[in-house]
Each structure stands twice: as C-alpha cells, then as structure tokens.
Coordinates of C-alpha atoms in Angstrom, one line a residue:
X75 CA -0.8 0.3 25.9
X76 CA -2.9 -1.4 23.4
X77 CA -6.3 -1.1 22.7
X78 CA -8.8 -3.0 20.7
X79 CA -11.4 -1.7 17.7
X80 CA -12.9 -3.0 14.9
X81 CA -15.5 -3.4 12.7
X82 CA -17.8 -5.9 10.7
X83 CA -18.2 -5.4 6.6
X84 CA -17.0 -1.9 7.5
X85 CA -19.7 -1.0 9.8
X86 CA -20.6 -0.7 13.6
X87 CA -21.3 -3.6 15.4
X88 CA -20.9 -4.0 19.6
X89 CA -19.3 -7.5 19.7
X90 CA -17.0 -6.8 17.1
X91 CA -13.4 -5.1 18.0
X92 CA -9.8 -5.5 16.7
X93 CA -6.6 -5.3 18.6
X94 CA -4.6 -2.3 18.1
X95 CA -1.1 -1.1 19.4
X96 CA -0.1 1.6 21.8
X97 CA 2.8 1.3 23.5
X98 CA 4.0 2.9 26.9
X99 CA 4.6 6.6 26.2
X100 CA 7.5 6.8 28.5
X101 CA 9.1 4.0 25.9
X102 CA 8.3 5.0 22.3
X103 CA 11.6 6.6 21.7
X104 CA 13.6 3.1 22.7
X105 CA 11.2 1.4 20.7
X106 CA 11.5 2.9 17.3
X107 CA 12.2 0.9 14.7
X108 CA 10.8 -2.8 15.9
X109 CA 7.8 -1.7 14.0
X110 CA 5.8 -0.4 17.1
X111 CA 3.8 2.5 16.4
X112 CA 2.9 2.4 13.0
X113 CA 0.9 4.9 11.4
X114 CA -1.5 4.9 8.2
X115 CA -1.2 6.2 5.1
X116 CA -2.3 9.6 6.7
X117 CA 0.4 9.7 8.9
X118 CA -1.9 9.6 11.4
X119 CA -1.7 6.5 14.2
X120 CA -3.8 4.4 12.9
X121 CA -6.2 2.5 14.7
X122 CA -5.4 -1.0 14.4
X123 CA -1.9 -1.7 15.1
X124 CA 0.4 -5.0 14.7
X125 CA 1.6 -7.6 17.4
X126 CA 4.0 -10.0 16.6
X127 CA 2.9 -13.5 15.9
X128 CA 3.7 -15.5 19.0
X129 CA 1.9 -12.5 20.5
X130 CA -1.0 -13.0 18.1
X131 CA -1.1 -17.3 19.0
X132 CA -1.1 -16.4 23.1
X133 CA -3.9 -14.0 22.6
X134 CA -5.7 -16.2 20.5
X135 CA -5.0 -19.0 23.3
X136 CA -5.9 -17.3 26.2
X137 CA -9.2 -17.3 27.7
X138 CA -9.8 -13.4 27.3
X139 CA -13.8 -13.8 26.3
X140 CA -13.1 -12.6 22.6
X141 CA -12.6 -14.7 19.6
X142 CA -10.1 -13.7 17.7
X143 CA -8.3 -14.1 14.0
X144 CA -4.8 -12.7 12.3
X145 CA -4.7 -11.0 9.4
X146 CA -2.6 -8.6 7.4
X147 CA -2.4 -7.2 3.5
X148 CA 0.3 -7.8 1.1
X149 CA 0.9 -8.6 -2.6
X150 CA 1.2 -12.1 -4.4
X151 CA 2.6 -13.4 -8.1
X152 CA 0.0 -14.6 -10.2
X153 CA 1.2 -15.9 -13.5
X154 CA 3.6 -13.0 -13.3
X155 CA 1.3 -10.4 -12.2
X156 CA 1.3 -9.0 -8.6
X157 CA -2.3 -8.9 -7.1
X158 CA -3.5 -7.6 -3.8
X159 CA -3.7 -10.2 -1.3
X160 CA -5.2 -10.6 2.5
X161 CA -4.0 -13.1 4.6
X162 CA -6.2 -14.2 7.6
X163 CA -6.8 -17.0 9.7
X164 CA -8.5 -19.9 8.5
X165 CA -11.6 -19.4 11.0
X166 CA -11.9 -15.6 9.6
X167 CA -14.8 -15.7 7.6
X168 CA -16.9 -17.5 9.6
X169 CA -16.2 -15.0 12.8
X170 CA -16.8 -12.2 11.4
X171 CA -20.5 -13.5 9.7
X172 CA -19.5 -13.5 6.1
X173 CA -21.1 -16.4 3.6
X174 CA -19.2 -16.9 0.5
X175 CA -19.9 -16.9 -2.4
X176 CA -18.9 -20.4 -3.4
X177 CA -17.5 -22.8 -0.3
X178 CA -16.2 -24.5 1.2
X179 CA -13.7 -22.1 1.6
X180 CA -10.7 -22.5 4.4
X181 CA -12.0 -25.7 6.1
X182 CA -10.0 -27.0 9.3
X183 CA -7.8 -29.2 7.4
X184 CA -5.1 -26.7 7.6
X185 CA -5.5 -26.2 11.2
X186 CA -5.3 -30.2 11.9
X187 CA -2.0 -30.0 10.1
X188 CA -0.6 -27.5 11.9
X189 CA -1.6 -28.7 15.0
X190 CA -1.5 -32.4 14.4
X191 CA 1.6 -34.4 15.5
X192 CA 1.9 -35.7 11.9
X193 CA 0.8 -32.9 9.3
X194 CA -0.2 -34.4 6.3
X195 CA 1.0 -33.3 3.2
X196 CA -2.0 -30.1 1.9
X197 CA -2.0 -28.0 -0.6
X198 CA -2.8 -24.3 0.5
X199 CA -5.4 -23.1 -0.3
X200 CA -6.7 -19.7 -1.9
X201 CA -10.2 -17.6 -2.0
X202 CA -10.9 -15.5 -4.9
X203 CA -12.1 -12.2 -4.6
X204 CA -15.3 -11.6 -6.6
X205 CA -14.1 -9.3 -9.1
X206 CA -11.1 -11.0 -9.7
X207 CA -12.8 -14.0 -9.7
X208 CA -15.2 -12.5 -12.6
X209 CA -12.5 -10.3 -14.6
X210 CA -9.2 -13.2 -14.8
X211 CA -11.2 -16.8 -14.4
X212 CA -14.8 -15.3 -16.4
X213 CA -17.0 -16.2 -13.6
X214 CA -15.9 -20.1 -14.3
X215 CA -18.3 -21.7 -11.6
X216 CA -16.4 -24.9 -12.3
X217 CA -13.3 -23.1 -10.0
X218 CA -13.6 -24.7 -7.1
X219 CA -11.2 -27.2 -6.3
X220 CA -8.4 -26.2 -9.9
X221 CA -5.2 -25.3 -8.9
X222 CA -3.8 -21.6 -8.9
X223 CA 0.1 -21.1 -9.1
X224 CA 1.2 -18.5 -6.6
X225 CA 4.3 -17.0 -6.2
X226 CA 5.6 -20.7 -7.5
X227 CA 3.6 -22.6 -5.3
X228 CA 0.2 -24.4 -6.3
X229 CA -2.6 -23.8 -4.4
X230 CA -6.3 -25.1 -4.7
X231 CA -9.1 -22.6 -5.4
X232 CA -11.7 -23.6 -2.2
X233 CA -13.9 -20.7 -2.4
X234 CA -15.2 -17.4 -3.6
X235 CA -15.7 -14.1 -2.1
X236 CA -19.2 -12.5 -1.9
X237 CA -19.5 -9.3 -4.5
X238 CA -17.8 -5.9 -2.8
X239 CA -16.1 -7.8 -0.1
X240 CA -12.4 -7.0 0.4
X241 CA -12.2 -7.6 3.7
X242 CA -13.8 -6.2 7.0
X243 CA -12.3 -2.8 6.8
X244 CA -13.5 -0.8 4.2
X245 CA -11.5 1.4 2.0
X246 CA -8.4 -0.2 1.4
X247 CA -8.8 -1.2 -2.3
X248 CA -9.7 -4.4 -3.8
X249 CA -8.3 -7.3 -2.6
X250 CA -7.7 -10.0 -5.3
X251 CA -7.2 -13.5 -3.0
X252 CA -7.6 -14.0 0.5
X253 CA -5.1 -16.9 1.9
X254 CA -4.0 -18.7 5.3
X255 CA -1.9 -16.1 7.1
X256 CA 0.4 -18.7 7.5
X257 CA 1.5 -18.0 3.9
X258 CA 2.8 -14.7 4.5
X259 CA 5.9 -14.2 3.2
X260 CA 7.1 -12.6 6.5
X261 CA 5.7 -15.9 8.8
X262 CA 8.8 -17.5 7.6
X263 CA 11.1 -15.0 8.7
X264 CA 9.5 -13.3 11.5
X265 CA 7.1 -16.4 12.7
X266 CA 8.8 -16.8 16.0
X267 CA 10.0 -13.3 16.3
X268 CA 8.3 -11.6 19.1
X269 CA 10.0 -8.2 17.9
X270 CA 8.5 -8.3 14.5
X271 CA 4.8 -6.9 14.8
X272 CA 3.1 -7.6 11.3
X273 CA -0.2 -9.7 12.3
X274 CA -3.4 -7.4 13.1
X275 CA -6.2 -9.0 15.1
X276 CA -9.7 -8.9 14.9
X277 CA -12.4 -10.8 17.0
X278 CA -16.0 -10.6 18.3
X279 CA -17.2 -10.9 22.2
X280 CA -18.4 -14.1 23.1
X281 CA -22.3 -14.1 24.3
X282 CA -22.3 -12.5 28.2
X283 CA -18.7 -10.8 27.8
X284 CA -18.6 -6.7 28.1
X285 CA -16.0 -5.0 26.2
X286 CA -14.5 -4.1 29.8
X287 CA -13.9 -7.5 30.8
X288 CA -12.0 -8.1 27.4
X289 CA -10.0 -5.1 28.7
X290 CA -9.2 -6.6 31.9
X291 CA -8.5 -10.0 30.3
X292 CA -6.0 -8.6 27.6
X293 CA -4.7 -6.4 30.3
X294 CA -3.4 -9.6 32.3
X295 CA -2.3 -11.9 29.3
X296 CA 0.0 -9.2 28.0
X297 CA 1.6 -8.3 31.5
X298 CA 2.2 -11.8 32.0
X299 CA 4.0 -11.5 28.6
X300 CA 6.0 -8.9 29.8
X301 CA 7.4 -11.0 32.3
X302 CA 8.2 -13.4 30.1
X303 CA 9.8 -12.0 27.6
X304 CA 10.8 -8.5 29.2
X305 CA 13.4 -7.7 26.1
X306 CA 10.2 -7.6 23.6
X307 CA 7.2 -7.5 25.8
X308 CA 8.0 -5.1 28.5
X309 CA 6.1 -2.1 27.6
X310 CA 3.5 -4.1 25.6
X311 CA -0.3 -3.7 27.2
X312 CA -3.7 -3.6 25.6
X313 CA -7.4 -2.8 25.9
X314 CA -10.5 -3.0 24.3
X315 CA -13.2 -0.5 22.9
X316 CA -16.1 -0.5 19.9
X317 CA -14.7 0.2 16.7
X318 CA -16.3 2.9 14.6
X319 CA -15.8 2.8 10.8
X320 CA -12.2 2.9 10.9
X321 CA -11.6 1.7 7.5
X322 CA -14.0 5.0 6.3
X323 CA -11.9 7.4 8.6
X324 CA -8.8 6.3 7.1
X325 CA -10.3 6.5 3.7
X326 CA -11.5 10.5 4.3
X327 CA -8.3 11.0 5.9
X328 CA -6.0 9.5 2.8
X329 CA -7.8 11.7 0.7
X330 CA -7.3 14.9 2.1
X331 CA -4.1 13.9 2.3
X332 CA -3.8 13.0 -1.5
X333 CA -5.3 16.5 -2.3
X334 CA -2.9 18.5 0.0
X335 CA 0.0 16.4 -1.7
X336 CA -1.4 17.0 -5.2
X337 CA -1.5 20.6 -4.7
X338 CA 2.2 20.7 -3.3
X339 CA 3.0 18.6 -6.1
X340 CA 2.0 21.3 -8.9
X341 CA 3.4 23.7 -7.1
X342 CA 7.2 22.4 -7.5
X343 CA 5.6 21.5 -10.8
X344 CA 5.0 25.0 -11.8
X345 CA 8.7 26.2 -9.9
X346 CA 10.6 23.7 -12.1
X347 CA 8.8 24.3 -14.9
X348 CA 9.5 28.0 -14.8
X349 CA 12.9 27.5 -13.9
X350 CA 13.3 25.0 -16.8
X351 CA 12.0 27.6 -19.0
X352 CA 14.2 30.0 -17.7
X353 CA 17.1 28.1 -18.5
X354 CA 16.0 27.3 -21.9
X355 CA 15.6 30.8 -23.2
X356 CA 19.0 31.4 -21.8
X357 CA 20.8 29.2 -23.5
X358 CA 19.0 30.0 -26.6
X359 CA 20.1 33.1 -26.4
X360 CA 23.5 32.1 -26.0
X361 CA 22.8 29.8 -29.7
X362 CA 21.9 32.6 -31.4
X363 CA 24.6 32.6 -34.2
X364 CA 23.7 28.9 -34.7
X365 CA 20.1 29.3 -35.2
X366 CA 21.4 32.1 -37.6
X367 CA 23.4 30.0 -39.6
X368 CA 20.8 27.2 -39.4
X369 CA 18.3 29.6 -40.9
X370 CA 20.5 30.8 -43.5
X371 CA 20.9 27.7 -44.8
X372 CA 17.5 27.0 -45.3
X373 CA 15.7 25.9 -42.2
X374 CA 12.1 27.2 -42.0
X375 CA 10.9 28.9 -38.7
X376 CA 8.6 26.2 -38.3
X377 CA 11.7 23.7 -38.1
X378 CA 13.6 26.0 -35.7
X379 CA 10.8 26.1 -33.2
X380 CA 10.6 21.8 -33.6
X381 CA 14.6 21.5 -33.2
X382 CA 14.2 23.7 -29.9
X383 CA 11.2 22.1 -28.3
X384 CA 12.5 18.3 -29.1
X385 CA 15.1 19.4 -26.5
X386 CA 12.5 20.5 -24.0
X387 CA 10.4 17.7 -24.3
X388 CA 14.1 15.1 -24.1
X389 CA 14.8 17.1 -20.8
X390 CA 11.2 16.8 -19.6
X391 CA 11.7 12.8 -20.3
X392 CA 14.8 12.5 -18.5
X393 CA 13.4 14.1 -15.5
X394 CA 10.0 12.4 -15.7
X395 CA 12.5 8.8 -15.6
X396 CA 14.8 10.1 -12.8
X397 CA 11.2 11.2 -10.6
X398 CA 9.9 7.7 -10.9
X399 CA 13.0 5.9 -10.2
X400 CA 13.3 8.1 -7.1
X401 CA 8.9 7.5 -6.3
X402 CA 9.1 3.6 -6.6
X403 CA 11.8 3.2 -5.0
X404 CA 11.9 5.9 -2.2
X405 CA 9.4 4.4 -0.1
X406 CA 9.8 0.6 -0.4
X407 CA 13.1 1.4 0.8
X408 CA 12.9 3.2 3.5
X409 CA 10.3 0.2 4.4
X410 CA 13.1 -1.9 4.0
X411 CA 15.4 -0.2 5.8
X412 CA 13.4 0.1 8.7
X413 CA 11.3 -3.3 8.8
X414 CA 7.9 -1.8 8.7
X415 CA 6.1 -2.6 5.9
X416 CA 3.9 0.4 4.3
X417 CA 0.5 1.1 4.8
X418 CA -2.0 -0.8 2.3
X419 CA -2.9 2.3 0.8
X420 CA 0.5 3.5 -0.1
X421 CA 1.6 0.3 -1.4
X422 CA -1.5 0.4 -3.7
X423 CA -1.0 4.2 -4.3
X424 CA 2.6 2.8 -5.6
X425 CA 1.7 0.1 -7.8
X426 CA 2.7 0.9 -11.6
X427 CA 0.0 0.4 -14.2
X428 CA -0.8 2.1 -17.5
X429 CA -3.1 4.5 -16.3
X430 CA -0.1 5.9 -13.7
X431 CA 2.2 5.6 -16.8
X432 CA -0.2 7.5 -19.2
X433 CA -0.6 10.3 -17.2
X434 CA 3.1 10.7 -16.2
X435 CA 4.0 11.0 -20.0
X436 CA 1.0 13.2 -20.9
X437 CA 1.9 15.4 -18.3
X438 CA 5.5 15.4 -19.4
X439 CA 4.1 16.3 -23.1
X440 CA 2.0 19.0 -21.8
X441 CA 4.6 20.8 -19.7
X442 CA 7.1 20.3 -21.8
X443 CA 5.0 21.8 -25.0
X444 CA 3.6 24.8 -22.6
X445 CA 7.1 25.9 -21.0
X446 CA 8.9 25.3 -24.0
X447 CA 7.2 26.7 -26.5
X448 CA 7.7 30.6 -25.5
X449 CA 11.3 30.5 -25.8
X450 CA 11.0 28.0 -29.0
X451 CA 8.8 31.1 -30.3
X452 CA 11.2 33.6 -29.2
X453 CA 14.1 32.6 -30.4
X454 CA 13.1 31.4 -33.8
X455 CA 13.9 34.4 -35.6
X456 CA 17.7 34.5 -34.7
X457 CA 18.4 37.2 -38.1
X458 CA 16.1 39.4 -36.5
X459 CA 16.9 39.0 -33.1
X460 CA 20.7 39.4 -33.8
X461 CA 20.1 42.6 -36.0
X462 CA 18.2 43.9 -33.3
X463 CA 20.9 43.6 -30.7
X464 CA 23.3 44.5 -33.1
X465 CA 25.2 41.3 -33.7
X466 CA 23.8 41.0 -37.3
X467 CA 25.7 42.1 -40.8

C-alpha cells in the first residue's frame, strides 16, 4: 500500500498531501532492494516514499482529483563546487502557492518541448535559492536570464527563490538551485524504469474533491498498473491522508538520533583512546634503555616528553585519515551497491567542509595531547625509572 501526505511551506494545510510508499506486507522481503521501502535519516519509514517515474507521469495523467508534481533532492557542480539541489516539476511552484522572488521562473516552454512533436532546441533552466542567490551572485538583480554552468551544461538563471524557502518540507537543509526534474541525473538512467523508485510526489485537492475520493481514485490507477506491469507493479497500491509537519518530525527525529550517535561515538572514543594509551606506556616501557641513552647524551626531559607525544599525535593522524576514508565512503557505497540513494539529511550530514575538517583534527590534537601525555610524563625519566627497577648501573 501507498498512502499520500504532505505539506505546504512546511505546515498544515487540508488540500495539500504527497504520495508516499507502502508496499504489500506479505511482499516486502521479495522486494528488497528495488528501492521500495526506504526509510529517513532516522531509520524510521519515512513518510513520503518514491514511485518510479512512469509511475509518477500515469498518476499525474490520470484523473484522480489531485494535482500533482515530482520532485526529489540531490547535489549539482557549480564551477567545481557541489551545491544542494531540488528537482521538481516545472508547474511546482505555482501548486503549491509559492511567489518568487524574481520570475518568471519555470515557464511552460519546457513542457511544450517535451510534449511537442518537434522540441525545440531550450536551454534548461535553473532557480536560485535566496541565500545562494545573495552569498555566490551578491544579490545581482540583473540575474535573470545570465547563464549558469552546471555540471558542464549551461543553463539560464529564470528566477529566484523567496527568503527561507528550501522547498515545501521543512528541515532538510538549504537547498542551493531548484531545476526541472527532468535533469536528474538518475532520469537518464532510470527514466523508463518502472523498478527504480526515485521521484516523490506532492499535490493539492482540486476544489469539491475529499481526501477519500483521492484514495479511491489512486487506489484504482495503481491496481490497473498492477495488471499491467505485474513484474514491477504487482504489490504497488496507494492512498491518501493530510500531512502533518513531516519535514519537522523528521527533523526532531534526526536529532535525537544525532545525539544518541554522538554519545556512542565518544564512547569508542574514550575505549580507543584508553587502549591507545595503554599501548603507548607499554611500549615505552619496553624503550627504556633508549630513552636512557637518549638522556645521557644530552636530551632534556622536556625533549623526551615531545619525542614521545609526536608519536601519539602521528598515530592519532593515521587513524583520524583511515576513519574518514571509511565515513565518506561507507555510506555512498552501500547506496551504490544497493540503488537507493540516501536520505537528504545524511547526504548533507556527509558533505566535507572546513568546519567538519577542523573539528576532526582538533579532536585528534586534543586526544592525542590528553592520552599521550601520562605515559610521555611517565616515562621521561628512564635513569630513574631503570634504577628503580633495578636495570640501572
């Protein structure tokens, strides 16, 4: 079964809903993997779930008493940076009752060439988010209509977003440029696939039409799918109900989540560190005739303690490179491996910047200095420590 929620600048509204995903419960274990079921950044199901894209376009077609649009997040090169990116529909500002900020925005040129016989030649076309708008362009209010290079490709600027819009679910970080879902680096491959679920929907009741008529309506367009294409479409059903500030539930939910995973985190922290430790005073010990001789030859305490905490802090650095080859990399992966792409707010809890990297190597300083030190201090004194044990003259 699927049903449908949603929501309107991240708030409650009765005509507004957005198709979600559940599938037959009797079939979830044959359909894992096709990217069925997906869940949020919480783990937690979340509450708007993909359809394919020829799903998406017989939805939209049908007469179901809902207006509807695609969209979906993901990332795009500009002038060698990756930004966030949302791409919709080219009707989805104007259903869900957003003005922006500068138009004309995506006008129906690009649905006349993809519907025309003949498609002229267009170049896409890009909105600007506000912010980025402000902090990469300096508010230019000459923007309109310049062309933007992204990911190779130019595009014409045709609009602005209104200030702290990112979309119509709240939450999910800034988005930089909203663009034709069309442009979606996975319509190319997965356009026609009706296995690949990657669009969500969202739409508003038409005047007169109860959210249990959209029910019944999206009931019979997908079983008539089903028969259609029984290999993709078999278990595939949906329904409609009010959305209520999903995009806040998944942002409460994320951050619980975040804070149980930062306390696990220092945890292991504080394990390895010990350990580390550990292992450090050990093989001090087991160096005691060198630091010996290195103090008999004229090496101060001070330097001792130095020598012995440079290797701490080289140890700590290995480790810290080996954890965020394994963090980057980890997760894209195993979305790779299993063609479902992560949840917006991992993919933006992965994204490397400076202040991710700062904190990594201050971190690695402070442990490393902390941890280090007492066997540094310890074992700083080798003539004493060896005439104490008896292994001095």
């Amino acid at each position: 079964m699927r049903r449908v929620v949603g929501n309107r600048h991240g708030t409650r509204h009765r005509d507004s809903v957005s198709l979600a995903n559940t599938d037959d419960p009797a079939s979830r274990s044959q359909n894992r993997g096709t990217g069925r079921n997906h869940h949020d950044a919480s783990g937690l199901r979340a509450a708007a779930d993909s359809w394919s894209y020829p799903d998406y376009a017989d939805l939209r077609g049908a007469n179901t008493g809902i207006a509807l649009v695609g969209w979906t997040y993901g990332q795009s090169e500009v002038q060698k940076d990756s930004v966030r990116a949302m791409f919709v529909s080219t009707n989805y500002f104007q259903m869900i009752g957003v003005t922006l900020f500068r138009e004309p925005g995506f006008s129906a040129t690009a649905e006349r060439k993809r519907d025309s016989a003949q498609p002229q030649v267009v170049e896409p076309a890009v909105i600007l988010g506000y912010r980025y708008w402000q902090n990469h362009f300096a508010s230019d209010p000459d923007i309109i209509g310049k062309t933007l290079t992204l990911d190779n490709i130019p595009h014409v600027v045709t609009g602005i977003a209104p200030a702290q819009f990112d979309g119509h679910v709240t939450g999910n970080g800034e988005v930089a440029v909203f663009l034709p879902l069309e442009r979606h680096p996975r319509f190319r491959t997965a356009g026609t696939d009706r296995s690949k679920e990657w669009v969500l929907i969202h739409g508003r009741l038409m005047p007169g039409v109860t959210v249990g008529q959209v029910s019944a309506a999206i009931s019979a367009v997908t079983s008539s799918l089903a028969k259609q294409y029984p290999l993709t479409n078999e278990n595939k059903s949906g329904i409609a109900a009010p959305h209520d500030a999903f995009g806040n539930l998944v942002k409460s939910r994320v951050a619980a989540i975040q804070a149980l995973g930062l306390t696990l985190t220092g945890m292991v922290l504080l394990v390895v560190c010990l350990n580390i430790s550990g292992m450090v005073q050990v093989r001090s010990a087991m160096r005691e005739r060198e630091l010996s001789i290195r103090q008999a030859i004229g090496a101060t305490r001070r330097q001792l303690i130095q020598y012995m905490l440079s290797e701490a802090i080289i140890m700590a650095g290995l480790g810290a490179i080996l954890a965020s080859l394994v963090l980057f990399n980890l997760l894209p992966i195993r979305s790779l491996l299993t063609d479902s792409p992560l949840p917006p707010q991992v993919q933006e809890a992965l994204r490397m910047n400076l202040p991710t990297i700062g904190f990594s190597v201050g971190l690695c300083l402070l442990t490393s200095l902390v941890f280090g030190l007492l066997p540094a201090v310890r074992f700083s004194r080798p003539v004493q420590t060896m005439q104490a044990s008896g292994g001095g003259a």
